[in-house]
């Protein structure tokens, strides 16, 4: 789905690449190499910040392909839901559909994606630590030479390249700031087309803490029709 554009046909109205290259993720081979001895640093400024053309086709980041593959496998990427107003769902139903995919798919033989893909962005630091310790248990299989990490998937209205705000029903606002920031599909500025699908990656830092290392956000049509949109 595309919005009406003017000017450069290869760029969105916000100045970002309109057609990034995207391929499905391999659930058995998507975890990044283990770089536990290196320090996580901020990524270099992107092309549109450096004055280069933003229309160059670039491969979507691994985190983006993971999210979009899960959405597709969950059957949430169907255009017929846009044409038929009676086909509507809610936030919890959407996440439950993806959760079912994580229960059925494995990231290594005998271990389902549900062990590392969660839907609780409000997870406490203590719970994050317990989860990571479970994943790091040397008696359990883990993909060789791959980083121990887990992910959180949810929807959000308030996104920028530095942080995501989660507005809870009780009025509390939780702010998560990934170390490497948040990549937002088709947006050079960020946060201009809510609501968003969001996926955050968590890992252990060099000093032993559990940190949010990076995030990816992709605009969806609306909360009751969660089809990811191309801007």
C-alpha atoms as an extended CHARMM CRD file, in Angstrom:
* protein
*
       231  EXT
         1         1  UNK       CA              0.0000000000        0.0000000000        0.0000000000  PROA      1               0.0000000000
         2         2  UNK       CA              1.4350000000        3.3730000000       -0.9910000000  PROA      2               0.0000000000
         3         3  UNK       CA              0.5630000000        6.9190000000       -0.0910000000  PROA      3               0.0000000000
         4         4  UNK       CA              0.3320000000        9.6010000000       -2.7720000000  PROA      4               0.0000000000
         5         5  UNK       CA              3.7850000000       10.9950000000       -3.4300000000  PROA      5               0.0000000000
         6         6  UNK       CA              5.2810000000       13.8200000000       -5.4020000000  PROA      6               0.0000000000
         7         7  UNK       CA              8.7950000000       14.5530000000       -6.5870000000  PROA      7               0.0000000000
         8         8  UNK       CA             11.3160000000       11.7260000000       -6.5160000000  PROA      8               0.0000000000
         9         9  UNK       CA              9.4100000000        8.4930000000       -7.1360000000  PROA      9               0.0000000000
        10        10  UNK       CA             12.0440000000        6.5260000000       -5.2930000000  PROA      10              0.0000000000
        11        11  UNK       CA             11.6250000000        8.5250000000       -2.0920000000  PROA      11              0.0000000000
        12        12  UNK       CA              8.7780000000        8.8960000000        0.3600000000  PROA      12              0.0000000000
        13        13  UNK       CA              7.3370000000       12.2530000000        1.3610000000  PROA      13              0.0000000000
        14        14  UNK       CA              9.5950000000       12.1350000000        4.4080000000  PROA      14              0.0000000000
        15        15  UNK       CA             12.7180000000       11.6460000000        2.2890000000  PROA      15              0.0000000000
        16        16  UNK       CA             13.4890000000        7.9890000000        2.9210000000  PROA      16              0.0000000000
        17        17  UNK       CA             13.9470000000        5.1440000000        0.4620000000  PROA      17              0.0000000000
        18        18  UNK       CA             10.6050000000        3.9670000000       -0.8890000000  PROA      18              0.0000000000
        19        19  UNK       CA             11.5720000000        0.4520000000       -1.8670000000  PROA      19              0.0000000000
        20        20  UNK       CA             14.0710000000       -1.1240000000        0.5430000000  PROA      20              0.0000000000
        21        21  UNK       CA             14.9770000000       -4.6770000000       -0.3620000000  PROA      21              0.0000000000
        22        22  UNK       CA             13.2040000000       -7.2130000000        1.8500000000  PROA      22              0.0000000000
        23        23  UNK       CA             13.5700000000      -10.9850000000        2.0480000000  PROA      23              0.0000000000
        24        24  UNK       CA             11.9990000000      -13.4250000000        4.4620000000  PROA      24              0.0000000000
        25        25  UNK       CA             13.9610000000      -14.3210000000        7.5530000000  PROA      25              0.0000000000
        26        26  UNK       CA             15.2040000000      -17.8370000000        8.2170000000  PROA      26              0.0000000000
        27        27  UNK       CA             14.0150000000      -18.5480000000       11.7570000000  PROA      27              0.0000000000
        28        28  UNK       CA             16.8400000000      -21.0650000000       12.1880000000  PROA      28              0.0000000000
        29        29  UNK       CA             19.5380000000      -18.6030000000       11.2070000000  PROA      29              0.0000000000
        30        30  UNK       CA             18.6510000000      -15.0360000000       12.1440000000  PROA      30              0.0000000000
        31        31  UNK       CA             20.4390000000      -14.4990000000       15.4500000000  PROA      31              0.0000000000
        32        32  UNK       CA             23.5370000000      -12.2880000000       14.9720000000  PROA      32              0.0000000000
        33        33  UNK       CA             27.0760000000      -13.5380000000       15.6520000000  PROA      33              0.0000000000
        34        34  UNK       CA             28.1870000000      -13.4900000000       19.2670000000  PROA      34              0.0000000000
        35        35  UNK       CA             30.1220000000      -10.2530000000       19.7890000000  PROA      35              0.0000000000
        36        36  UNK       CA             30.0860000000      -10.3840000000       23.5910000000  PROA      36              0.0000000000
        37        37  UNK       CA             33.6530000000       -9.1190000000       23.7150000000  PROA      37              0.0000000000
        38        38  UNK       CA             32.8300000000       -5.9750000000       21.7650000000  PROA      38              0.0000000000
        39        39  UNK       CA             31.1420000000       -2.7860000000       22.9100000000  PROA      39              0.0000000000
        40        40  UNK       CA             27.7760000000       -1.7530000000       21.4720000000  PROA      40              0.0000000000
        41        41  UNK       CA             28.1380000000        1.6930000000       19.9350000000  PROA      41              0.0000000000
        42        42  UNK       CA             25.7990000000        4.0580000000       18.1850000000  PROA      42              0.0000000000
        43        43  UNK       CA             25.4750000000        3.3060000000       14.4940000000  PROA      43              0.0000000000
        44        44  UNK       CA             26.9660000000        5.6820000000       11.9780000000  PROA      44              0.0000000000
        45        45  UNK       CA             24.6510000000        8.4050000000       10.7110000000  PROA      45              0.0000000000
        46        46  UNK       CA             22.5160000000        7.2080000000        7.8440000000  PROA      46              0.0000000000
        47        47  UNK       CA             22.7870000000        8.3310000000        4.2370000000  PROA      47              0.0000000000
        48        48  UNK       CA             20.1140000000       10.9900000000        4.3940000000  PROA      48              0.0000000000
        49        49  UNK       CA             21.8850000000       12.5820000000        7.3640000000  PROA      49              0.0000000000
        50        50  UNK       CA             25.2030000000       12.5450000000        5.5520000000  PROA      50              0.0000000000
        51        51  UNK       CA             23.8480000000       14.3210000000        2.4990000000  PROA      51              0.0000000000
        52        52  UNK       CA             23.8690000000       11.1980000000        0.3350000000  PROA      52              0.0000000000
        53        53  UNK       CA             20.9360000000       10.0580000000       -1.7560000000  PROA      53              0.0000000000
        54        54  UNK       CA             18.3880000000        8.2160000000        0.3340000000  PROA      54              0.0000000000
        55        55  UNK       CA             16.8910000000        6.5260000000       -2.7080000000  PROA      55              0.0000000000
        56        56  UNK       CA             19.5940000000        3.8380000000       -2.8140000000  PROA      56              0.0000000000
        57        57  UNK       CA             17.9410000000        0.4630000000       -2.3320000000  PROA      57              0.0000000000
        58        58  UNK       CA             19.1770000000       -1.0610000000        0.8800000000  PROA      58              0.0000000000
        59        59  UNK       CA             18.4740000000       -4.4200000000        2.4360000000  PROA      59              0.0000000000
        60        60  UNK       CA             16.0920000000       -4.2450000000        5.3680000000  PROA      60              0.0000000000
        61        61  UNK       CA             17.7710000000       -4.8340000000        8.7260000000  PROA      61              0.0000000000
        62        62  UNK       CA             17.5420000000       -8.2920000000       10.2360000000  PROA      62              0.0000000000
        63        63  UNK       CA             15.1840000000       -7.0440000000       12.9540000000  PROA      63              0.0000000000
        64        64  UNK       CA             12.7750000000       -5.6900000000       10.3380000000  PROA      64              0.0000000000
        65        65  UNK       CA             12.7320000000       -8.9320000000        8.3730000000  PROA      65              0.0000000000
        66        66  UNK       CA             12.0600000000      -10.8990000000       11.5540000000  PROA      66              0.0000000000
        67        67  UNK       CA              9.0520000000       -8.7420000000       12.4320000000  PROA      67              0.0000000000
        68        68  UNK       CA              7.6100000000       -8.7130000000        8.9060000000  PROA      68              0.0000000000
        69        69  UNK       CA              8.0670000000      -12.4730000000        8.4830000000  PROA      69              0.0000000000
        70        70  UNK       CA              6.1910000000      -13.1130000000       11.7320000000  PROA      70              0.0000000000
        71        71  UNK       CA              3.3920000000      -10.7390000000       10.7220000000  PROA      71              0.0000000000
        72        72  UNK       CA              3.1060000000      -12.4750000000        7.3580000000  PROA      72              0.0000000000
        73        73  UNK       CA              3.0870000000      -15.9790000000        8.8540000000  PROA      73              0.0000000000
        74        74  UNK       CA              0.4130000000      -14.8590000000       11.3230000000  PROA      74              0.0000000000
        75        75  UNK       CA             -1.8550000000      -13.8870000000        8.4180000000  PROA      75              0.0000000000
        76        76  UNK       CA             -1.9120000000      -10.2160000000        9.4100000000  PROA      76              0.0000000000
        77        77  UNK       CA             -0.5440000000       -8.9400000000        6.1090000000  PROA      77              0.0000000000
        78        78  UNK       CA             -3.6620000000       -9.4360000000        3.9860000000  PROA      78              0.0000000000
        79        79  UNK       CA             -4.9430000000       -6.6440000000        1.7680000000  PROA      79              0.0000000000
        80        80  UNK       CA             -8.4980000000       -8.0360000000        1.7610000000  PROA      80              0.0000000000
        81        81  UNK       CA             -8.8420000000       -6.7570000000        5.3190000000  PROA      81              0.0000000000
        82        82  UNK       CA             -8.4470000000       -3.2390000000        3.9180000000  PROA      82              0.0000000000
        83        83  UNK       CA            -11.2230000000       -3.7260000000        1.3700000000  PROA      83              0.0000000000
        84        84  UNK       CA            -13.6730000000       -5.3540000000        3.7820000000  PROA      84              0.0000000000
        85        85  UNK       CA            -14.5020000000       -3.1050000000        6.7550000000  PROA      85              0.0000000000
        86        86  UNK       CA            -16.1070000000       -6.0520000000        8.5520000000  PROA      86              0.0000000000
        87        87  UNK       CA            -12.7430000000       -7.7810000000        8.8360000000  PROA      87              0.0000000000
        88        88  UNK       CA            -11.4260000000       -6.1740000000       11.9760000000  PROA      88              0.0000000000
        89        89  UNK       CA             -9.3620000000       -7.3750000000       14.8750000000  PROA      89              0.0000000000
        90        90  UNK       CA             -7.9830000000       -5.9590000000       18.0870000000  PROA      90              0.0000000000
        91        91  UNK       CA             -4.5770000000       -5.4930000000       19.6270000000  PROA      91              0.0000000000
        92        92  UNK       CA             -4.6180000000       -8.6860000000       21.6790000000  PROA      92              0.0000000000
        93        93  UNK       CA             -5.8620000000      -10.8390000000       18.7980000000  PROA      93              0.0000000000
        94        94  UNK       CA             -3.0160000000       -9.5660000000       16.6110000000  PROA      94              0.0000000000
        95        95  UNK       CA             -0.3620000000      -10.3940000000       19.1810000000  PROA      95              0.0000000000
        96        96  UNK       CA             -1.9530000000      -13.7750000000       19.8850000000  PROA      96              0.0000000000
        97        97  UNK       CA             -1.7610000000      -14.6020000000       16.1730000000  PROA      97              0.0000000000
        98        98  UNK       CA              1.9720000000      -13.8730000000       16.1540000000  PROA      98              0.0000000000
        99        99  UNK       CA              2.4030000000      -15.7400000000       19.4380000000  PROA      99              0.0000000000
       100       100  UNK       CA              0.9570000000      -18.8430000000       17.7960000000  PROA      100             0.0000000000
       101       101  UNK       CA              3.6000000000      -18.5920000000       15.0860000000  PROA      101             0.0000000000
       102       102  UNK       CA              6.3650000000      -18.4020000000       17.6970000000  PROA      102             0.0000000000
       103       103  UNK       CA              4.9810000000      -21.5270000000       19.3710000000  PROA      103             0.0000000000
       104       104  UNK       CA              5.0400000000      -23.4540000000       16.0960000000  PROA      104             0.0000000000
       105       105  UNK       CA              8.3960000000      -22.3070000000       14.7150000000  PROA      105             0.0000000000
       106       106  UNK       CA             11.8270000000      -23.1980000000       16.1230000000  PROA      106             0.0000000000
       107       107  UNK       CA             15.0620000000      -21.2140000000       16.1870000000  PROA      107             0.0000000000
       108       108  UNK       CA             17.0160000000      -24.4020000000       16.9140000000  PROA      108             0.0000000000
       109       109  UNK       CA             15.8880000000      -28.0050000000       16.9920000000  PROA      109             0.0000000000
       110       110  UNK       CA             13.6380000000      -28.6020000000       19.9810000000  PROA      110             0.0000000000
       111       111  UNK       CA             13.3510000000      -24.9430000000       21.0500000000  PROA      111             0.0000000000
       112       112  UNK       CA             10.5010000000      -22.7420000000       19.8750000000  PROA      112             0.0000000000
       113       113  UNK       CA             10.6990000000      -19.0620000000       18.9890000000  PROA      113             0.0000000000
       114       114  UNK       CA              8.3940000000      -18.3730000000       21.9260000000  PROA      114             0.0000000000
       115       115  UNK       CA             11.4270000000      -18.7400000000       24.2140000000  PROA      115             0.0000000000
       116       116  UNK       CA             13.0580000000      -15.6580000000       22.7460000000  PROA      116             0.0000000000
       117       117  UNK       CA             10.1660000000      -13.6630000000       21.2570000000  PROA      117             0.0000000000
       118       118  UNK       CA              7.8410000000      -12.1200000000       23.8210000000  PROA      118             0.0000000000
       119       119  UNK       CA              4.9780000000       -9.6350000000       23.9510000000  PROA      119             0.0000000000
       120       120  UNK       CA              5.6110000000       -7.9590000000       27.3030000000  PROA      120             0.0000000000
       121       121  UNK       CA              7.4690000000       -4.6690000000       26.7450000000  PROA      121             0.0000000000
       122       122  UNK       CA              6.8060000000       -3.7960000000       30.3890000000  PROA      122             0.0000000000
       123       123  UNK       CA              8.8450000000       -6.7740000000       31.6410000000  PROA      123             0.0000000000
       124       124  UNK       CA             10.7230000000       -5.8350000000       34.8120000000  PROA      124             0.0000000000
       125       125  UNK       CA             14.5220000000       -5.8110000000       34.9970000000  PROA      125             0.0000000000
       126       126  UNK       CA             14.4010000000       -8.8150000000       37.3150000000  PROA      126             0.0000000000
       127       127  UNK       CA             12.2530000000      -10.7550000000       34.8500000000  PROA      127             0.0000000000
       128       128  UNK       CA             14.5860000000       -9.7910000000       32.0070000000  PROA      128             0.0000000000
       129       129  UNK       CA             17.5460000000      -11.0940000000       33.9890000000  PROA      129             0.0000000000
       130       130  UNK       CA             15.8010000000      -14.3860000000       34.7800000000  PROA      130             0.0000000000
       131       131  UNK       CA             14.8720000000      -14.8310000000       31.1340000000  PROA      131             0.0000000000
       132       132  UNK       CA             18.4150000000      -14.1810000000       29.9640000000  PROA      132             0.0000000000
       133       133  UNK       CA             19.8670000000      -16.5760000000       32.5400000000  PROA      133             0.0000000000
       134       134  UNK       CA             17.5230000000      -19.2630000000       31.2400000000  PROA      134             0.0000000000
       135       135  UNK       CA             18.6860000000      -18.6530000000       27.6750000000  PROA      135             0.0000000000
       136       136  UNK       CA             22.3420000000      -18.6510000000       28.7440000000  PROA      136             0.0000000000
       137       137  UNK       CA             22.0320000000      -21.9860000000       30.5770000000  PROA      137             0.0000000000
       138       138  UNK       CA             24.9380000000      -24.0300000000       29.2090000000  PROA      138             0.0000000000
       139       139  UNK       CA             22.9690000000      -27.2650000000       29.5960000000  PROA      139             0.0000000000
       140       140  UNK       CA             20.4570000000      -26.1320000000       26.9810000000  PROA      140             0.0000000000
       141       141  UNK       CA             21.0850000000      -26.0290000000       23.2430000000  PROA      141             0.0000000000
       142       142  UNK       CA             21.7740000000      -22.6630000000       21.6190000000  PROA      142             0.0000000000
       143       143  UNK       CA             22.8020000000      -21.8350000000       18.0300000000  PROA      143             0.0000000000
       144       144  UNK       CA             26.5990000000      -22.0720000000       17.8560000000  PROA      144             0.0000000000
       145       145  UNK       CA             28.5060000000      -18.7920000000       18.0240000000  PROA      145             0.0000000000
       146       146  UNK       CA             25.2800000000      -16.7710000000       18.1230000000  PROA      146             0.0000000000
       147       147  UNK       CA             24.4380000000      -13.9940000000       20.5350000000  PROA      147             0.0000000000
       148       148  UNK       CA             22.0920000000      -14.7140000000       23.4310000000  PROA      148             0.0000000000
       149       149  UNK       CA             19.2000000000      -12.3040000000       23.1100000000  PROA      149             0.0000000000
       150       150  UNK       CA             15.4390000000      -11.9690000000       23.2390000000  PROA      150             0.0000000000
       151       151  UNK       CA             12.8470000000       -9.7230000000       21.6160000000  PROA      151             0.0000000000
       152       152  UNK       CA              9.6700000000       -7.8490000000       22.5090000000  PROA      152             0.0000000000
       153       153  UNK       CA              6.8980000000       -7.1690000000       19.9670000000  PROA      153             0.0000000000
       154       154  UNK       CA              4.0340000000       -4.7270000000       20.4800000000  PROA      154             0.0000000000
       155       155  UNK       CA              2.2060000000       -1.7640000000       18.9370000000  PROA      155             0.0000000000
       156       156  UNK       CA              2.8210000000        1.8700000000       19.8380000000  PROA      156             0.0000000000
       157       157  UNK       CA              1.5930000000        5.3350000000       18.9220000000  PROA      157             0.0000000000
       158       158  UNK       CA              4.6120000000        7.3600000000       20.0430000000  PROA      158             0.0000000000
       159       159  UNK       CA              7.9100000000        6.6570000000       18.2830000000  PROA      159             0.0000000000
       160       160  UNK       CA             11.0470000000        8.6020000000       17.4740000000  PROA      160             0.0000000000
       161       161  UNK       CA             14.5060000000        7.5120000000       16.3890000000  PROA      161             0.0000000000
       162       162  UNK       CA             15.7730000000        7.5810000000       19.9600000000  PROA      162             0.0000000000
       163       163  UNK       CA             12.9280000000        6.0510000000       21.9480000000  PROA      163             0.0000000000
       164       164  UNK       CA              9.4780000000        4.5050000000       22.0860000000  PROA      164             0.0000000000
       165       165  UNK       CA              6.8120000000        5.5700000000       24.5670000000  PROA      165             0.0000000000
       166       166  UNK       CA              4.3700000000        2.9920000000       25.8980000000  PROA      166             0.0000000000
       167       167  UNK       CA              1.2100000000        4.5120000000       27.3390000000  PROA      167             0.0000000000
       168       168  UNK       CA             -0.3930000000        2.1140000000       29.8060000000  PROA      168             0.0000000000
       169       169  UNK       CA             -4.0930000000        2.0200000000       30.6890000000  PROA      169             0.0000000000
       170       170  UNK       CA             -3.3710000000        3.2710000000       34.2270000000  PROA      170             0.0000000000
       171       171  UNK       CA             -1.8970000000        6.4800000000       32.8350000000  PROA      171             0.0000000000
       172       172  UNK       CA              1.7470000000        5.5300000000       33.3280000000  PROA      172             0.0000000000
       173       173  UNK       CA              4.1860000000        6.1680000000       30.4870000000  PROA      173             0.0000000000
       174       174  UNK       CA              7.1530000000        3.8610000000       29.9570000000  PROA      174             0.0000000000
       175       175  UNK       CA             10.0320000000        5.0830000000       27.8040000000  PROA      175             0.0000000000
       176       176  UNK       CA             12.5130000000        2.6300000000       26.2720000000  PROA      176             0.0000000000
       177       177  UNK       CA             15.6740000000        4.0110000000       24.6580000000  PROA      177             0.0000000000
       178       178  UNK       CA             17.5860000000        1.4330000000       22.5930000000  PROA      178             0.0000000000
       179       179  UNK       CA             21.3450000000        1.9720000000       22.5980000000  PROA      179             0.0000000000
       180       180  UNK       CA             21.4610000000        2.0090000000       18.7930000000  PROA      180             0.0000000000
       181       181  UNK       CA             18.1590000000        3.7880000000       18.4140000000  PROA      181             0.0000000000
       182       182  UNK       CA             15.0910000000        2.7650000000       16.4260000000  PROA      182             0.0000000000
       183       183  UNK       CA             14.9700000000        2.2870000000       12.6690000000  PROA      183             0.0000000000
       184       184  UNK       CA             11.6040000000        3.4100000000       11.2630000000  PROA      184             0.0000000000
       185       185  UNK       CA             10.5090000000        2.1340000000        7.8680000000  PROA      185             0.0000000000
       186       186  UNK       CA             10.1740000000        4.8120000000        5.1910000000  PROA      186             0.0000000000
       187       187  UNK       CA             10.6650000000        7.7580000000        7.5290000000  PROA      187             0.0000000000
       188       188  UNK       CA             13.6630000000       10.0430000000        7.5920000000  PROA      188             0.0000000000
       189       189  UNK       CA             12.2260000000       12.0780000000       10.4590000000  PROA      189             0.0000000000
       190       190  UNK       CA             10.4740000000        9.3950000000       12.4790000000  PROA      190             0.0000000000
       191       191  UNK       CA              7.1820000000        9.1540000000       14.2990000000  PROA      191             0.0000000000
       192       192  UNK       CA              5.0800000000       10.9010000000       11.6340000000  PROA      192             0.0000000000
       193       193  UNK       CA              2.8230000000        7.9820000000       10.6850000000  PROA      193             0.0000000000
       194       194  UNK       CA              1.4670000000        6.2140000000       13.8110000000  PROA      194             0.0000000000
       195       195  UNK       CA              0.4560000000        3.6420000000       14.8670000000  PROA      195             0.0000000000
       196       196  UNK       CA              3.4380000000        1.2970000000       14.5550000000  PROA      196             0.0000000000
       197       197  UNK       CA              4.4280000000       -2.2930000000       14.8690000000  PROA      197             0.0000000000
       198       198  UNK       CA              7.5160000000       -2.3060000000       17.0940000000  PROA      198             0.0000000000
       199       199  UNK       CA             10.1600000000       -4.9280000000       17.7860000000  PROA      199             0.0000000000
       200       200  UNK       CA             12.9470000000       -4.3930000000       20.3200000000  PROA      200             0.0000000000
       201       201  UNK       CA             16.0700000000       -6.5170000000       20.8040000000  PROA      201             0.0000000000
       202       202  UNK       CA             17.5870000000       -7.1420000000       24.2390000000  PROA      202             0.0000000000
       203       203  UNK       CA             21.0060000000       -8.5420000000       25.0700000000  PROA      203             0.0000000000
       204       204  UNK       CA             23.6370000000       -8.5120000000       27.7970000000  PROA      204             0.0000000000
       205       205  UNK       CA             26.0490000000       -5.5760000000       27.7290000000  PROA      205             0.0000000000
       206       206  UNK       CA             29.7800000000       -5.7170000000       28.4060000000  PROA      206             0.0000000000
       207       207  UNK       CA             29.1680000000       -4.7730000000       32.0430000000  PROA      207             0.0000000000
       208       208  UNK       CA             26.6620000000       -7.5860000000       32.5150000000  PROA      208             0.0000000000
       209       209  UNK       CA             23.4350000000       -5.5860000000       32.4090000000  PROA      209             0.0000000000
       210       210  UNK       CA             20.4550000000       -6.4550000000       30.2190000000  PROA      210             0.0000000000
       211       211  UNK       CA             19.9850000000       -3.6290000000       27.7310000000  PROA      211             0.0000000000
       212       212  UNK       CA             17.7260000000       -2.8250000000       24.8120000000  PROA      212             0.0000000000
       213       213  UNK       CA             20.2590000000       -2.7830000000       21.9870000000  PROA      213             0.0000000000
       214       214  UNK       CA             18.1170000000       -1.6730000000       19.0360000000  PROA      214             0.0000000000
       215       215  UNK       CA             14.6010000000       -1.4170000000       17.6840000000  PROA      215             0.0000000000
       216       216  UNK       CA             12.5860000000       -1.3300000000       14.4830000000  PROA      216             0.0000000000
       217       217  UNK       CA              9.1730000000        0.2370000000       13.8520000000  PROA      217             0.0000000000
       218       218  UNK       CA              6.8490000000       -0.1690000000       10.8790000000  PROA      218             0.0000000000
       219       219  UNK       CA              3.6740000000        1.8530000000       10.3710000000  PROA      219             0.0000000000
       220       220  UNK       CA              0.4460000000       -0.1390000000       10.2540000000  PROA      220             0.0000000000
       221       221  UNK       CA             -2.8300000000        0.8570000000        8.6390000000  PROA      221             0.0000000000
       222       222  UNK       CA             -4.7260000000        1.1570000000       11.9170000000  PROA      222             0.0000000000
       223       223  UNK       CA             -4.9200000000       -0.7020000000       15.2170000000  PROA      223             0.0000000000
       224       224  UNK       CA             -7.9860000000       -2.6680000000       14.1070000000  PROA      224             0.0000000000
       225       225  UNK       CA             -6.4450000000       -3.4550000000       10.7100000000  PROA      225             0.0000000000
       226       226  UNK       CA             -2.7440000000       -4.1600000000       11.3550000000  PROA      226             0.0000000000
       227       227  UNK       CA             -1.5420000000       -4.4330000000        7.7430000000  PROA      227             0.0000000000
       228       228  UNK       CA              2.0050000000       -2.9600000000        7.5110000000  PROA      228             0.0000000000
       229       229  UNK       CA              2.0360000000       -0.0340000000        5.0910000000  PROA      229             0.0000000000
       230       230  UNK       CA              4.7400000000        1.1250000000        2.6710000000  PROA      230             0.0000000000
       231       231  UNK       CA              5.1830000000        4.8640000000        2.7790000000  PROA      231             0.0000000000
